[in-house]
Amino acid sequence: MDSGPEELMPRLLPVDECDLTEDFDPAVAPRTPQEYLRRVQIEAARCPDVVIAQIDPKKLRKKQTVSIALSGCQPAPEGYSPSIRWQQQQVAQFSAVRQSLNKHRSHWKSQPLDSNVMMPSTEDEESWKKFCLGERLYSDLAAALNTENQNPGIDYIKVGFPPLLSIVSRMSQATVTSVLEYLVNWFEERDFTPELGRWLYALLASLEKPLLPEAHSLIRQLARRCSQVRAAVMRGFLH
């Protein structure tokens, strides 16, 4: 028994069989609601079940990457721009990290968290900044010391939790975007720190394609801020 189109795609508004006059002509403009509905049914029946789009492969090959305009970024001083080879290496490494994260997300998500890891709710901006950066950095009392980071008994409440795979894999895309926004806004008014850099990298690697407009905007904002920091560092070297 053949499966009719309605078995695969049922009507949203089923129409009962209606009595039409013998002189009904589907080519003539409908005069009653019944004639209009019947004409729609006839036109729908004439549509092919499968439609194949004519795609030019040459055009696809030219549009395989996501383009994000970075207007407003300050260029690096002459002679201080990263080489093309270095840029390509970073892109390749970042792509490999993203693919590995996506591939093993389910595995890491199933790994148990330490008892002291309490992930905040998506909307709790202040708690997320403390979670990622630590109470010390959040309170501007002191940055986390590198020597402390090597201590197995480190207090992550004070210095912030690192972006472990077991943590970022549990974050939904909405949470990833929100936390990225919190940290980018934090970076707008403060100096760069290793803790911030690790989290920004992990969150960017966790973004799934296609990117939402919010993610595009955050990446542009982050790029502009990074260019400002780079320009300030270069001015310090030059002077």
PDB file of C-alpha atoms in Angstrom:
ATOM      1  CA  MET A   1       0.000   0.000   0.000  1.00  0.00           C
ATOM      2  CA  ASP A   2       1.435   3.332  -1.072  1.00  0.00           C
ATOM      3  CA  SER A   3       1.885   6.015   1.540  1.00  0.00           C
ATOM      4  CA  GLY A   4       0.011   9.115   0.538  1.00  0.00           C
ATOM      5  CA  PRO A   5       1.526  12.569   1.090  1.00  0.00           C
ATOM      6  CA  GLU A   6      -0.897  13.207   3.935  1.00  0.00           C
ATOM      7  CA  GLU A   7       0.501  10.245   5.914  1.00  0.00           C
ATOM      8  CA  LEU A   8       3.902  11.941   5.943  1.00  0.00           C
ATOM      9  CA  MET A   9       2.611  15.486   6.280  1.00  0.00           C
ATOM     10  CA  PRO A  10      -0.959  15.641   7.627  1.00  0.00           C
ATOM     11  CA  ARG A  11      -3.130  18.625   6.848  1.00  0.00           C
ATOM     12  CA  LEU A  12      -3.070  21.443   9.327  1.00  0.00           C
ATOM     13  CA  LEU A  13      -6.698  22.252   8.525  1.00  0.00           C
ATOM     14  CA  PRO A  14      -8.477  19.124   7.230  1.00  0.00           C
ATOM     15  CA  VAL A  15     -11.221  19.922   4.734  1.00  0.00           C
ATOM     16  CA  ASP A  16     -14.274  17.687   4.439  1.00  0.00           C
ATOM     17  CA  GLU A  17     -15.562  16.657   1.043  1.00  0.00           C
ATOM     18  CA  CYS A  18     -17.905  19.366  -0.221  1.00  0.00           C
ATOM     19  CA  ASP A  19     -20.584  19.345  -2.890  1.00  0.00           C
ATOM     20  CA  LEU A  20     -19.661  21.514  -5.846  1.00  0.00           C
ATOM     21  CA  THR A  21     -21.784  22.476  -8.787  1.00  0.00           C
ATOM     22  CA  GLU A  22     -21.379  20.581 -12.019  1.00  0.00           C
ATOM     23  CA  ASP A  23     -20.018  23.644 -13.771  1.00  0.00           C
ATOM     24  CA  PHE A  24     -17.095  23.988 -11.304  1.00  0.00           C
ATOM     25  CA  ASP A  25     -14.005  25.066 -13.255  1.00  0.00           C
ATOM     26  CA  PRO A  26     -10.701  25.177 -11.292  1.00  0.00           C
ATOM     27  CA  ALA A  27      -9.277  27.585 -13.871  1.00  0.00           C
ATOM     28  CA  VAL A  28     -11.874  30.210 -12.974  1.00  0.00           C
ATOM     29  CA  ALA A  29     -11.529  32.415  -9.905  1.00  0.00           C
ATOM     30  CA  PRO A  30     -13.377  30.783  -6.965  1.00  0.00           C
ATOM     31  CA  ARG A  31     -16.779  32.174  -6.096  1.00  0.00           C
ATOM     32  CA  THR A  32     -17.332  30.402  -2.766  1.00  0.00           C
ATOM     33  CA  PRO A  33     -15.123  29.232   0.110  1.00  0.00           C
ATOM     34  CA  GLN A  34     -15.710  25.624  -0.945  1.00  0.00           C
ATOM     35  CA  GLU A  35     -14.479  26.339  -4.470  1.00  0.00           C
ATOM     36  CA  TYR A  36     -11.393  28.105  -3.128  1.00  0.00           C
ATOM     37  CA  LEU A  37     -10.438  25.205  -0.841  1.00  0.00           C
ATOM     38  CA  ARG A  38     -11.008  22.692  -3.621  1.00  0.00           C
ATOM     39  CA  ARG A  39      -8.792  24.720  -5.952  1.00  0.00           C
ATOM     40  CA  VAL A  40      -6.011  24.737  -3.334  1.00  0.00           C
ATOM     41  CA  GLN A  41      -6.262  20.948  -3.051  1.00  0.00           C
ATOM     42  CA  ILE A  42      -5.986  20.525  -6.818  1.00  0.00           C
ATOM     43  CA  GLU A  43      -2.914  22.815  -7.007  1.00  0.00           C
ATOM     44  CA  ALA A  44      -1.258  20.995  -4.115  1.00  0.00           C
ATOM     45  CA  ALA A  45      -1.838  17.615  -5.795  1.00  0.00           C
ATOM     46  CA  ARG A  46      -0.032  18.859  -8.904  1.00  0.00           C
ATOM     47  CA  CYS A  47       3.128  19.749  -6.938  1.00  0.00           C
ATOM     48  CA  PRO A  48       5.910  17.146  -7.170  1.00  0.00           C
ATOM     49  CA  ASP A  49       6.576  15.106  -4.030  1.00  0.00           C
ATOM     50  CA  VAL A  50      10.331  15.762  -4.287  1.00  0.00           C
ATOM     51  CA  VAL A  51      11.997  18.943  -5.505  1.00  0.00           C
ATOM     52  CA  ILE A  52      15.717  19.003  -6.255  1.00  0.00           C
ATOM     53  CA  ALA A  53      17.455  22.355  -5.960  1.00  0.00           C
ATOM     54  CA  GLN A  54      19.916  23.287  -8.667  1.00  0.00           C
ATOM     55  CA  ILE A  55      23.101  24.162  -6.765  1.00  0.00           C
ATOM     56  CA  ASP A  56      26.274  25.473  -8.347  1.00  0.00           C
ATOM     57  CA  PRO A  57      29.197  23.717  -6.540  1.00  0.00           C
ATOM     58  CA  LYS A  58      31.562  26.507  -7.606  1.00  0.00           C
ATOM     59  CA  LYS A  59      29.636  29.041  -5.514  1.00  0.00           C
ATOM     60  CA  LEU A  60      29.658  26.776  -2.455  1.00  0.00           C
ATOM     61  CA  ARG A  61      33.423  26.359  -2.544  1.00  0.00           C
ATOM     62  CA  LYS A  62      33.813  30.115  -2.248  1.00  0.00           C
ATOM     63  CA  LYS A  63      31.544  30.427   0.800  1.00  0.00           C
ATOM     64  CA  GLN A  64      32.648  27.725   3.233  1.00  0.00           C
ATOM     65  CA  THR A  65      33.775  29.947   6.095  1.00  0.00           C
ATOM     66  CA  VAL A  66      31.934  32.264   8.449  1.00  0.00           C
ATOM     67  CA  SER A  67      32.823  35.890   7.840  1.00  0.00           C
ATOM     68  CA  ILE A  68      32.684  38.268  10.786  1.00  0.00           C
ATOM     69  CA  ALA A  69      33.417  41.923  10.126  1.00  0.00           C
ATOM     70  CA  LEU A  70      35.784  43.294  12.766  1.00  0.00           C
ATOM     71  CA  SER A  71      35.251  46.998  12.255  1.00  0.00           C
ATOM     72  CA  GLY A  72      36.637  49.169  15.018  1.00  0.00           C
ATOM     73  CA  CYS A  73      39.664  46.984  15.777  1.00  0.00           C
ATOM     74  CA  GLN A  74      42.912  48.860  16.235  1.00  0.00           C
ATOM     75  CA  PRO A  75      45.637  47.580  13.901  1.00  0.00           C
ATOM     76  CA  ALA A  76      48.914  46.414  15.369  1.00  0.00           C
ATOM     77  CA  PRO A  77      51.873  48.790  15.000  1.00  0.00           C
ATOM     78  CA  GLU A  78      53.933  48.227  11.886  1.00  0.00           C
ATOM     79  CA  GLY A  79      56.189  45.210  12.268  1.00  0.00           C
ATOM     80  CA  TYR A  80      54.227  43.749  15.195  1.00  0.00           C
ATOM     81  CA  SER A  81      51.459  41.946  13.329  1.00  0.00           C
ATOM     82  CA  PRO A  82      51.413  38.147  13.699  1.00  0.00           C
ATOM     83  CA  SER A  83      52.592  36.249  10.647  1.00  0.00           C
ATOM     84  CA  ILE A  84      50.123  34.483   8.376  1.00  0.00           C
ATOM     85  CA  ARG A  85      51.736  31.164   9.285  1.00  0.00           C
ATOM     86  CA  TRP A  86      51.204  31.833  13.002  1.00  0.00           C
ATOM     87  CA  GLN A  87      47.578  32.784  12.391  1.00  0.00           C
ATOM     88  CA  GLN A  88      46.986  29.606  10.388  1.00  0.00           C
ATOM     89  CA  GLN A  89      48.526  27.499  13.152  1.00  0.00           C
ATOM     90  CA  GLN A  90      46.243  29.068  15.762  1.00  0.00           C
ATOM     91  CA  VAL A  91      43.156  28.542  13.594  1.00  0.00           C
ATOM     92  CA  ALA A  92      44.090  24.908  12.970  1.00  0.00           C
ATOM     93  CA  GLN A  93      44.717  24.265  16.666  1.00  0.00           C
ATOM     94  CA  PHE A  94      41.460  25.959  17.687  1.00  0.00           C
ATOM     95  CA  SER A  95      39.521  23.971  15.085  1.00  0.00           C
ATOM     96  CA  ALA A  96      41.010  20.733  16.395  1.00  0.00           C
ATOM     97  CA  VAL A  97      40.003  21.650  19.959  1.00  0.00           C
ATOM     98  CA  ARG A  98      36.427  22.433  18.855  1.00  0.00           C
ATOM     99  CA  GLN A  99      36.084  19.143  16.977  1.00  0.00           C
ATOM    100  CA  SER A 100      37.489  17.141  19.881  1.00  0.00           C
ATOM    101  CA  LEU A 101      35.149  18.877  22.323  1.00  0.00           C
ATOM    102  CA  ASN A 102      32.098  18.200  20.153  1.00  0.00           C
ATOM    103  CA  LYS A 103      33.123  14.589  19.619  1.00  0.00           C
ATOM    104  CA  HIS A 104      33.632  13.789  23.286  1.00  0.00           C
ATOM    105  CA  ARG A 105      31.034  16.129  24.814  1.00  0.00           C
ATOM    106  CA  SER A 106      28.739  13.283  25.905  1.00  0.00           C
ATOM    107  CA  HIS A 107      31.613  11.424  27.567  1.00  0.00           C
ATOM    108  CA  TRP A 108      32.830  14.423  29.565  1.00  0.00           C
ATOM    109  CA  LYS A 109      29.287  15.428  30.455  1.00  0.00           C
ATOM    110  CA  SER A 110      28.812  12.056  32.130  1.00  0.00           C
ATOM    111  CA  GLN A 111      31.918  12.444  34.302  1.00  0.00           C
ATOM    112  CA  PRO A 112      31.177  13.256  37.968  1.00  0.00           C
ATOM    113  CA  LEU A 113      32.005  16.678  39.321  1.00  0.00           C
ATOM    114  CA  ASP A 114      33.855  17.294  42.556  1.00  0.00           C
ATOM    115  CA  SER A 115      31.603  17.914  45.525  1.00  0.00           C
ATOM    116  CA  ASN A 116      32.743  21.553  45.743  1.00  0.00           C
ATOM    117  CA  VAL A 117      31.711  22.377  42.144  1.00  0.00           C
ATOM    118  CA  MET A 118      28.379  24.184  42.234  1.00  0.00           C
ATOM    119  CA  MET A 119      27.586  25.583  38.798  1.00  0.00           C
ATOM    120  CA  PRO A 120      25.451  28.759  39.001  1.00  0.00           C
ATOM    121  CA  SER A 121      22.215  29.244  37.114  1.00  0.00           C
ATOM    122  CA  THR A 122      22.490  30.792  33.653  1.00  0.00           C
ATOM    123  CA  GLU A 123      21.030  34.149  34.729  1.00  0.00           C
ATOM    124  CA  ASP A 124      23.294  34.594  37.783  1.00  0.00           C
ATOM    125  CA  GLU A 125      25.952  36.885  36.324  1.00  0.00           C
ATOM    126  CA  GLU A 126      27.781  37.713  39.542  1.00  0.00           C
ATOM    127  CA  SER A 127      28.029  34.070  40.612  1.00  0.00           C
ATOM    128  CA  TRP A 128      29.412  33.057  37.216  1.00  0.00           C
ATOM    129  CA  LYS A 129      32.118  35.728  37.377  1.00  0.00           C
ATOM    130  CA  LYS A 130      33.105  34.491  40.825  1.00  0.00           C
ATOM    131  CA  PHE A 131      32.953  30.875  39.619  1.00  0.00           C
ATOM    132  CA  CYS A 132      35.265  31.517  36.643  1.00  0.00           C
ATOM    133  CA  LEU A 133      37.599  34.166  38.044  1.00  0.00           C
ATOM    134  CA  GLY A 134      37.527  33.439  41.754  1.00  0.00           C
ATOM    135  CA  GLU A 135      36.528  35.609  44.685  1.00  0.00           C
ATOM    136  CA  ARG A 136      39.987  37.190  44.920  1.00  0.00           C
ATOM    137  CA  LEU A 137      40.027  38.469  41.368  1.00  0.00           C
ATOM    138  CA  TYR A 138      36.332  39.308  41.428  1.00  0.00           C
ATOM    139  CA  SER A 139      36.823  41.405  44.545  1.00  0.00           C
ATOM    140  CA  ASP A 140      39.954  43.029  43.088  1.00  0.00           C
ATOM    141  CA  LEU A 141      41.839  42.091  46.258  1.00  0.00           C
ATOM    142  CA  ALA A 142      44.602  40.166  44.497  1.00  0.00           C
ATOM    143  CA  ALA A 143      45.085  38.093  41.395  1.00  0.00           C
ATOM    144  CA  ALA A 144      45.532  34.345  41.719  1.00  0.00           C
ATOM    145  CA  LEU A 145      49.207  33.540  42.105  1.00  0.00           C
ATOM    146  CA  ASN A 146      50.867  31.106  39.695  1.00  0.00           C
ATOM    147  CA  THR A 147      52.541  29.400  42.642  1.00  0.00           C
ATOM    148  CA  GLU A 148      49.124  28.719  44.151  1.00  0.00           C
ATOM    149  CA  ASN A 149      47.908  27.198  40.891  1.00  0.00           C
ATOM    150  CA  GLN A 150      50.511  24.479  41.306  1.00  0.00           C
ATOM    151  CA  ASN A 151      49.240  23.585  44.771  1.00  0.00           C
ATOM    152  CA  PRO A 152      47.024  20.453  44.736  1.00  0.00           C
ATOM    153  CA  GLY A 153      45.168  21.846  47.740  1.00  0.00           C
ATOM    154  CA  ILE A 154      44.170  25.025  45.945  1.00  0.00           C
ATOM    155  CA  ASP A 155      40.960  26.740  47.033  1.00  0.00           C
ATOM    156  CA  TYR A 156      39.003  27.104  43.786  1.00  0.00           C
ATOM    157  CA  ILE A 157      36.372  29.212  45.530  1.00  0.00           C
ATOM    158  CA  LYS A 158      39.009  31.904  45.977  1.00  0.00           C
ATOM    159  CA  VAL A 159      40.937  31.566  42.696  1.00  0.00           C
ATOM    160  CA  GLY A 160      38.183  30.324  40.382  1.00  0.00           C
ATOM    161  CA  PHE A 161      37.407  26.993  38.792  1.00  0.00           C
ATOM    162  CA  PRO A 162      39.315  26.175  35.599  1.00  0.00           C
ATOM    163  CA  PRO A 163      37.218  25.427  32.478  1.00  0.00           C
ATOM    164  CA  LEU A 164      37.419  21.669  32.889  1.00  0.00           C
ATOM    165  CA  LEU A 165      35.828  19.576  30.149  1.00  0.00           C
ATOM    166  CA  SER A 166      33.503  18.044  32.723  1.00  0.00           C
ATOM    167  CA  ILE A 167      32.237  21.571  33.443  1.00  0.00           C
ATOM    168  CA  VAL A 168      31.975  23.194  29.997  1.00  0.00           C
ATOM    169  CA  SER A 169      30.414  20.037  28.526  1.00  0.00           C
ATOM    170  CA  ARG A 170      27.518  20.446  30.940  1.00  0.00           C
ATOM    171  CA  MET A 171      26.816  24.006  29.801  1.00  0.00           C
ATOM    172  CA  SER A 172      23.994  24.530  27.327  1.00  0.00           C
ATOM    173  CA  GLN A 173      24.513  26.872  24.385  1.00  0.00           C
ATOM    174  CA  ALA A 174      22.403  29.492  26.140  1.00  0.00           C
ATOM    175  CA  THR A 175      24.665  29.259  29.201  1.00  0.00           C
ATOM    176  CA  VAL A 176      27.835  29.343  27.100  1.00  0.00           C
ATOM    177  CA  THR A 177      26.663  32.511  25.344  1.00  0.00           C
ATOM    178  CA  SER A 178      25.564  34.152  28.600  1.00  0.00           C
ATOM    179  CA  VAL A 179      28.803  33.418  30.461  1.00  0.00           C
ATOM    180  CA  LEU A 180      30.804  34.588  27.449  1.00  0.00           C
ATOM    181  CA  GLU A 181      28.862  37.856  27.576  1.00  0.00           C
ATOM    182  CA  TYR A 182      29.522  38.237  31.317  1.00  0.00           C
ATOM    183  CA  LEU A 183      33.269  37.754  30.893  1.00  0.00           C
ATOM    184  CA  VAL A 184      33.593  39.919  27.780  1.00  0.00           C
ATOM    185  CA  ASN A 185      31.815  42.759  29.588  1.00  0.00           C
ATOM    186  CA  TRP A 186      34.114  42.209  32.569  1.00  0.00           C
ATOM    187  CA  PHE A 187      37.136  42.435  30.258  1.00  0.00           C
ATOM    188  CA  GLU A 188      35.893  45.761  28.863  1.00  0.00           C
ATOM    189  CA  GLU A 189      36.792  47.518  32.116  1.00  0.00           C
ATOM    190  CA  ARG A 190      39.626  45.378  33.488  1.00  0.00           C
ATOM    191  CA  ASP A 191      43.010  43.973  32.585  1.00  0.00           C
ATOM    192  CA  PHE A 192      43.551  40.615  30.977  1.00  0.00           C
ATOM    193  CA  THR A 193      44.378  37.704  33.289  1.00  0.00           C
ATOM    194  CA  PRO A 194      45.279  34.049  32.631  1.00  0.00           C
ATOM    195  CA  GLU A 195      42.067  32.917  34.335  1.00  0.00           C
ATOM    196  CA  LEU A 196      40.014  35.086  32.018  1.00  0.00           C
ATOM    197  CA  GLY A 197      41.934  33.906  28.959  1.00  0.00           C
ATOM    198  CA  ARG A 198      41.402  30.227  29.725  1.00  0.00           C
ATOM    199  CA  TRP A 199      37.664  30.696  30.115  1.00  0.00           C
ATOM    200  CA  LEU A 200      37.274  32.846  27.014  1.00  0.00           C
ATOM    201  CA  TYR A 201      39.080  30.246  24.917  1.00  0.00           C
ATOM    202  CA  ALA A 202      37.030  27.375  26.351  1.00  0.00           C
ATOM    203  CA  LEU A 203      33.719  29.179  25.821  1.00  0.00           C
ATOM    204  CA  LEU A 204      34.577  30.133  22.249  1.00  0.00           C
ATOM    205  CA  ALA A 205      35.512  26.518  21.550  1.00  0.00           C
ATOM    206  CA  SER A 206      32.169  25.414  23.003  1.00  0.00           C
ATOM    207  CA  LEU A 207      30.066  27.555  20.658  1.00  0.00           C
ATOM    208  CA  GLU A 208      28.190  25.487  18.111  1.00  0.00           C
ATOM    209  CA  LYS A 209      27.541  26.454  14.516  1.00  0.00           C
ATOM    210  CA  PRO A 210      25.641  28.172  13.070  1.00  0.00           C
ATOM    211  CA  LEU A 211      26.529  31.008  15.389  1.00  0.00           C
ATOM    212  CA  LEU A 212      23.676  33.025  16.817  1.00  0.00           C
ATOM    213  CA  PRO A 213      23.665  36.814  16.240  1.00  0.00           C
ATOM    214  CA  GLU A 214      24.494  37.290  19.924  1.00  0.00           C
ATOM    215  CA  ALA A 215      27.649  35.202  19.507  1.00  0.00           C
ATOM    216  CA  HIS A 216      28.709  37.212  16.439  1.00  0.00           C
ATOM    217  CA  SER A 217      28.314  40.427  18.403  1.00  0.00           C
ATOM    218  CA  LEU A 218      30.301  39.112  21.385  1.00  0.00           C
ATOM    219  CA  ILE A 219      33.161  37.952  19.155  1.00  0.00           C
ATOM    220  CA  ARG A 220      33.364  41.381  17.526  1.00  0.00           C
ATOM    221  CA  GLN A 221      33.281  43.050  20.955  1.00  0.00           C
ATOM    222  CA  LEU A 222      36.031  40.755  22.238  1.00  0.00           C
ATOM    223  CA  ALA A 223      38.175  41.369  19.148  1.00  0.00           C
ATOM    224  CA  ARG A 224      37.908  45.138  19.571  1.00  0.00           C
ATOM    225  CA  ARG A 225      38.872  44.906  23.246  1.00  0.00           C
ATOM    226  CA  CYS A 226      41.826  42.623  22.469  1.00  0.00           C
ATOM    227  CA  SER A 227      43.042  45.063  19.834  1.00  0.00           C
ATOM    228  CA  GLN A 228      42.926  47.858  22.421  1.00  0.00           C
ATOM    229  CA  VAL A 229      44.951  45.808  24.894  1.00  0.00           C
ATOM    230  CA  ARG A 230      47.464  44.882  22.177  1.00  0.00           C
ATOM    231  CA  ALA A 231      47.865  48.520  21.142  1.00  0.00           C
ATOM    232  CA  ALA A 232      48.429  49.569  24.755  1.00  0.00           C
ATOM    233  CA  VAL A 233      51.045  46.847  25.289  1.00  0.00           C
ATOM    234  CA  MET A 234      52.833  47.812  22.089  1.00  0.00           C
ATOM    235  CA  ARG A 235      52.878  51.467  23.057  1.00  0.00           C
ATOM    236  CA  GLY A 236      54.482  50.458  26.342  1.00  0.00           C
ATOM    237  CA  PHE A 237      57.217  48.550  24.477  1.00  0.00           C
ATOM    238  CA  LEU A 238      57.817  51.363  22.008  1.00  0.00           C
ATOM    239  CA  HIS A 239      58.134  53.980  24.742  1.00  0.00           C
TER     240      HIS A 239
END
